[in-house]
Every structure is written in structure tokens, then in C-alpha cells.
Amino acid sequence: MLDLLFTIMLWLLTIFPWIMIAGWILSMADPAANWAITRILNAITNPFLRITRGMIPTIGQLDLSPLLVFLLAYVVSYLLRVLY
């Protein structure tokens, strides 16, 4: 049972950065979030981005908080692989 939990968590941590990239691309194509897929991806990624937005200052209009989320997802997935 624990193996299944580790496998699911590793899979989610592998997929999550791709979900963030897709949300970023769709948010540029649909800035008003009129499309359902844009709203779904925003609902998935914004809670994680909101946590990290205060940790890294913005550079002009450039928000670097997704980089921290990518880094944290990589570190956690690495630690899970080591433990698994």
C-alpha cells in the first residue's frame, strides 16, 4: 500500500510542472480566463503559486514564484525517490 502511495506522489510531482507550463501558456492565450480549461488549470496551480509569491520578489513585471514551485517539486520528488 505504501508503494502505491509513493508511486502516485511521484507521478503527481512529475506531472505538476507540466500542468503549470500548460496553465501559463493558456493564460497568455486566454488572459480573462473565459475557457474552462484555463479556469481548471488556474484552480490547480494558483494555491501553490500564492504560497510562494511572497517568498521571491518580482523583478518588474516578472514573477519568479513558479521557479520556486518547480524547484520544490523537483526536490520533493528526488527525496521520495531516495526514500522509495
CSV table of N, CA and C in Angstrom, one decimal:
chain,number,residue,atom,x,y,z
A,1,MET,N,0.8,-1.2,0.0
A,1,MET,CA,0.0,0.0,0.0
A,1,MET,C,0.9,1.3,0.0
A,2,LEU,N,1.9,1.2,0.8
A,2,LEU,CA,2.8,2.4,0.8
A,2,LEU,C,3.5,2.6,-0.5
A,3,ASP,N,3.8,1.5,-1.2
A,3,ASP,CA,4.5,1.6,-2.6
A,3,ASP,C,3.5,2.3,-3.5
A,4,LEU,N,2.3,2.0,-3.4
A,4,LEU,CA,1.3,2.7,-4.3
A,4,LEU,C,1.2,4.2,-4.0
A,5,LEU,N,1.3,4.5,-2.7
A,5,LEU,CA,1.2,5.9,-2.3
A,5,LEU,C,2.5,6.7,-2.8
A,6,PHE,N,3.6,6.1,-2.7
A,6,PHE,CA,4.9,6.7,-3.2
A,6,PHE,C,4.8,6.8,-4.7
A,7,THR,N,4.3,5.8,-5.4
A,7,THR,CA,4.2,5.9,-6.9
A,7,THR,C,3.2,7.0,-7.3
A,8,ILE,N,2.1,7.1,-6.7
A,8,ILE,CA,1.1,8.2,-7.0
A,8,ILE,C,1.7,9.5,-6.7
A,9,MET,N,2.4,9.7,-5.6
A,9,MET,CA,3.0,11.0,-5.3
A,9,MET,C,4.1,11.4,-6.3
A,10,LEU,N,4.9,10.4,-6.7
A,10,LEU,CA,6.0,10.7,-7.7
A,10,LEU,C,5.4,11.0,-9.0
A,11,TRP,N,4.3,10.3,-9.4
A,11,TRP,CA,3.6,10.6,-10.7
A,11,TRP,C,3.1,12.0,-10.6
A,12,LEU,N,2.4,12.4,-9.5
A,12,LEU,CA,1.9,13.8,-9.4
A,12,LEU,C,2.9,14.9,-9.5
A,13,LEU,N,4.1,14.6,-8.8
A,13,LEU,CA,5.1,15.6,-8.8
A,13,LEU,C,5.8,15.6,-10.1
A,14,THR,N,5.8,14.6,-10.9
A,14,THR,CA,6.3,14.6,-12.3
A,14,THR,C,5.4,15.4,-13.2
A,15,ILE,N,4.1,15.2,-13.1
A,15,ILE,CA,3.1,15.9,-13.9
A,15,ILE,C,2.9,17.3,-13.6
A,16,PHE,N,3.0,17.7,-12.3
A,16,PHE,CA,2.7,19.1,-11.9
A,16,PHE,C,3.4,20.2,-12.6
A,17,PRO,N,4.7,20.1,-12.8
A,17,PRO,CA,5.4,21.2,-13.6
A,17,PRO,C,4.8,21.3,-15.0
A,18,TRP,N,4.4,20.2,-15.6
A,18,TRP,CA,3.8,20.3,-17.0
A,18,TRP,C,2.5,21.0,-16.9
A,19,ILE,N,1.7,20.7,-15.8
A,19,ILE,CA,0.4,21.4,-15.7
A,19,ILE,C,0.6,22.9,-15.5
A,20,MET,N,1.7,23.3,-14.8
A,20,MET,CA,2.0,24.7,-14.6
A,20,MET,C,2.3,25.3,-15.9
A,21,ILE,N,3.1,24.7,-16.7
A,21,ILE,CA,3.5,25.2,-18.0
A,21,ILE,C,2.3,25.4,-18.9
A,22,ALA,N,1.4,24.4,-18.9
A,22,ALA,CA,0.2,24.4,-19.7
A,22,ALA,C,-0.7,25.6,-19.3
A,23,GLY,N,-0.8,25.8,-18.0
A,23,GLY,CA,-1.6,26.9,-17.4
A,23,GLY,C,-1.0,28.2,-17.8
A,24,TRP,N,0.3,28.3,-17.8
A,24,TRP,CA,1.0,29.6,-18.1
A,24,TRP,C,0.7,29.9,-19.6
A,25,ILE,N,0.9,28.9,-20.5
A,25,ILE,CA,0.6,29.1,-21.9
A,25,ILE,C,-0.8,29.5,-22.2
A,26,LEU,N,-1.7,28.8,-21.6
A,26,LEU,CA,-3.2,29.1,-21.8
A,26,LEU,C,-3.5,30.4,-21.2
A,27,SER,N,-2.9,30.8,-20.1
A,27,SER,CA,-3.2,32.1,-19.5
A,27,SER,C,-2.8,33.3,-20.4
A,28,MET,N,-1.7,33.0,-21.2
A,28,MET,CA,-1.4,34.0,-22.2
A,28,MET,C,-2.4,34.1,-23.4
A,29,ALA,N,-2.9,32.9,-23.8
A,29,ALA,CA,-3.9,32.9,-24.9
A,29,ALA,C,-5.2,33.4,-24.4
A,30,ASP,N,-5.6,33.1,-23.1
A,30,ASP,CA,-6.9,33.5,-22.6
A,30,ASP,C,-6.7,34.2,-21.3
A,31,PRO,N,-6.3,35.5,-21.3
A,31,PRO,CA,-6.0,36.2,-20.1
A,31,PRO,C,-7.2,36.5,-19.2
A,32,ALA,N,-8.4,36.5,-19.8
A,32,ALA,CA,-9.6,36.7,-19.0
A,32,ALA,C,-10.1,35.5,-18.4
A,33,ALA,N,-9.5,34.3,-18.7
A,33,ALA,CA,-9.9,33.0,-18.2
A,33,ALA,C,-11.4,32.7,-18.5
A,34,ASN,N,-11.7,32.9,-19.8
A,34,ASN,CA,-13.0,32.5,-20.3
A,34,ASN,C,-13.2,31.1,-20.6
A,35,TRP,N,-12.1,30.4,-20.9
A,35,TRP,CA,-12.1,29.0,-21.2
A,35,TRP,C,-12.2,28.2,-20.0
A,36,ALA,N,-12.9,27.1,-20.0
A,36,ALA,CA,-13.0,26.2,-18.8
A,36,ALA,C,-11.6,25.6,-18.4
A,37,ILE,N,-10.9,25.2,-19.4
A,37,ILE,CA,-9.6,24.6,-19.1
A,37,ILE,C,-8.6,25.5,-18.4
A,38,THR,N,-8.7,26.8,-18.8
A,38,THR,CA,-7.9,27.8,-18.2
A,38,THR,C,-8.3,28.0,-16.7
A,39,ARG,N,-9.5,28.0,-16.4
A,39,ARG,CA,-10.0,28.1,-15.0
A,39,ARG,C,-9.6,26.9,-14.2
A,40,ILE,N,-9.7,25.7,-14.8
A,40,ILE,CA,-9.3,24.5,-14.1
A,40,ILE,C,-7.8,24.5,-13.8
A,41,LEU,N,-7.0,24.8,-14.8
A,41,LEU,CA,-5.5,24.8,-14.5
A,41,LEU,C,-5.2,25.9,-13.5
A,42,ASN,N,-5.9,27.1,-13.5
A,42,ASN,CA,-5.6,28.1,-12.5
A,42,ASN,C,-6.0,27.6,-11.1
A,43,ALA,N,-7.1,26.9,-11.1
A,43,ALA,CA,-7.6,26.4,-9.8
A,43,ALA,C,-6.6,25.4,-9.2
A,44,ILE,N,-5.9,24.6,-10.1
A,44,ILE,CA,-4.9,23.6,-9.6
A,44,ILE,C,-3.6,24.3,-9.2
A,45,THR,N,-3.1,25.3,-10.0
A,45,THR,CA,-1.8,25.8,-9.7
A,45,THR,C,-1.8,27.0,-8.8
A,46,ASN,N,-2.8,27.9,-8.8
A,46,ASN,CA,-2.8,29.1,-8.1
A,46,ASN,C,-2.5,28.9,-6.6
A,47,PRO,N,-3.1,27.9,-5.9
A,47,PRO,CA,-2.8,27.8,-4.5
A,47,PRO,C,-1.3,27.6,-4.2
A,48,PHE,N,-0.6,26.9,-5.0
A,48,PHE,CA,0.8,26.7,-4.8
A,48,PHE,C,1.6,28.0,-5.2
A,49,LEU,N,1.2,28.7,-6.2
A,49,LEU,CA,1.8,29.9,-6.5
A,49,LEU,C,1.6,31.0,-5.5
A,50,ARG,N,0.4,31.0,-4.9
A,50,ARG,CA,0.1,32.0,-3.9
A,50,ARG,C,1.0,31.9,-2.7
A,51,ILE,N,1.3,30.6,-2.3
A,51,ILE,CA,2.2,30.4,-1.2
A,51,ILE,C,3.6,31.0,-1.5
A,52,THR,N,4.1,30.8,-2.7
A,52,THR,CA,5.5,31.2,-3.0
A,52,THR,C,5.6,32.6,-3.5
A,53,ARG,N,4.5,33.3,-3.8
A,53,ARG,CA,4.6,34.7,-4.3
A,53,ARG,C,5.3,35.6,-3.3
A,54,GLY,N,5.0,35.4,-2.1
A,54,GLY,CA,5.6,36.3,-1.1
A,54,GLY,C,7.1,36.0,-0.7
A,55,MET,N,7.6,34.9,-1.2
A,55,MET,CA,8.9,34.5,-0.8
A,55,MET,C,10.0,35.0,-1.8
A,56,ILE,N,9.6,35.2,-3.0
A,56,ILE,CA,10.6,35.7,-4.0
A,56,ILE,C,10.0,37.1,-4.5
A,57,PRO,N,10.8,38.1,-4.5
A,57,PRO,CA,10.3,39.4,-5.0
A,57,PRO,C,10.2,39.4,-6.5
A,58,THR,N,9.3,40.1,-7.1
A,58,THR,CA,9.1,40.2,-8.5
A,58,THR,C,10.2,41.1,-9.1
A,59,ILE,N,10.6,40.9,-10.3
A,59,ILE,CA,11.6,41.7,-11.0
A,59,ILE,C,10.8,42.4,-12.1
A,60,GLY,N,10.4,43.7,-11.8
A,60,GLY,CA,9.5,44.4,-12.7
A,60,GLY,C,8.1,43.7,-12.7
A,61,GLN,N,7.8,43.3,-13.9
A,61,GLN,CA,6.5,42.5,-14.1
A,61,GLN,C,6.7,41.0,-14.1
A,62,LEU,N,8.0,40.6,-13.9
A,62,LEU,CA,8.3,39.2,-14.0
A,62,LEU,C,8.2,38.5,-12.6
A,63,ASP,N,7.2,37.5,-12.5
A,63,ASP,CA,7.0,36.8,-11.3
A,63,ASP,C,7.8,35.5,-11.3
A,64,LEU,N,8.7,35.4,-10.4
A,64,LEU,CA,9.6,34.2,-10.3
A,64,LEU,C,9.2,33.1,-9.4
A,65,SER,N,8.0,33.3,-8.8
A,65,SER,CA,7.5,32.2,-7.9
A,65,SER,C,7.3,30.9,-8.6
A,66,PRO,N,6.9,30.8,-9.9
A,66,PRO,CA,6.8,29.4,-10.5
A,66,PRO,C,8.2,28.7,-10.5
A,67,LEU,N,9.3,29.4,-10.5
A,67,LEU,CA,10.6,28.7,-10.5
A,67,LEU,C,10.8,28.1,-9.1
A,68,LEU,N,10.3,28.7,-8.0
A,68,LEU,CA,10.4,28.1,-6.7
A,68,LEU,C,9.5,26.9,-6.6
A,69,VAL,N,8.3,26.9,-7.2
A,69,VAL,CA,7.5,25.8,-7.2
A,69,VAL,C,8.1,24.6,-8.0
A,70,PHE,N,8.7,24.9,-9.1
A,70,PHE,CA,9.4,23.9,-9.9
A,70,PHE,C,10.5,23.3,-9.1
A,71,LEU,N,11.3,24.1,-8.4
A,71,LEU,CA,12.4,23.6,-7.6
A,71,LEU,C,11.9,22.8,-6.5
A,72,LEU,N,10.9,23.2,-5.8
A,72,LEU,CA,10.4,22.4,-4.7
A,72,LEU,C,9.8,21.1,-5.1
A,73,ALA,N,9.1,21.1,-6.3
A,73,ALA,CA,8.6,19.8,-6.8
A,73,ALA,C,9.7,18.9,-7.1
A,74,TYR,N,10.8,19.4,-7.7
A,74,TYR,CA,12.0,18.6,-8.0
A,74,TYR,C,12.6,18.0,-6.8
A,75,VAL,N,12.8,18.8,-5.8
A,75,VAL,CA,13.4,18.4,-4.5
A,75,VAL,C,12.6,17.3,-3.8
A,76,VAL,N,11.3,17.6,-3.7
A,76,VAL,CA,10.4,16.6,-3.1
A,76,VAL,C,10.4,15.3,-3.8
A,77,SER,N,10.3,15.4,-5.2
A,77,SER,CA,10.3,14.1,-5.9
A,77,SER,C,11.7,13.4,-5.8
A,78,TYR,N,12.8,14.1,-5.7
A,78,TYR,CA,14.1,13.5,-5.5
A,78,TYR,C,14.1,12.8,-4.1
A,79,LEU,N,13.6,13.5,-3.1
A,79,LEU,CA,13.6,12.9,-1.8
A,79,LEU,C,12.7,11.6,-1.7
A,80,LEU,N,11.6,11.7,-2.4
A,80,LEU,CA,10.7,10.5,-2.5
A,80,LEU,C,11.4,9.3,-3.2
A,81,ARG,N,12.1,9.6,-4.3
A,81,ARG,CA,12.8,8.6,-5.0
A,81,ARG,C,13.9,7.9,-4.1
A,82,VAL,N,14.6,8.8,-3.3
A,82,VAL,CA,15.6,8.3,-2.4
A,82,VAL,C,15.0,7.4,-1.3
A,83,LEU,N,13.8,7.8,-0.8
A,83,LEU,CA,13.2,7.1,0.3
A,83,LEU,C,12.5,5.8,-0.3
A,84,TYR,N,12.1,5.8,-1.5
A,84,TYR,CA,11.4,4.7,-2.1
A,84,TYR,C,12.4,3.7,-2.6
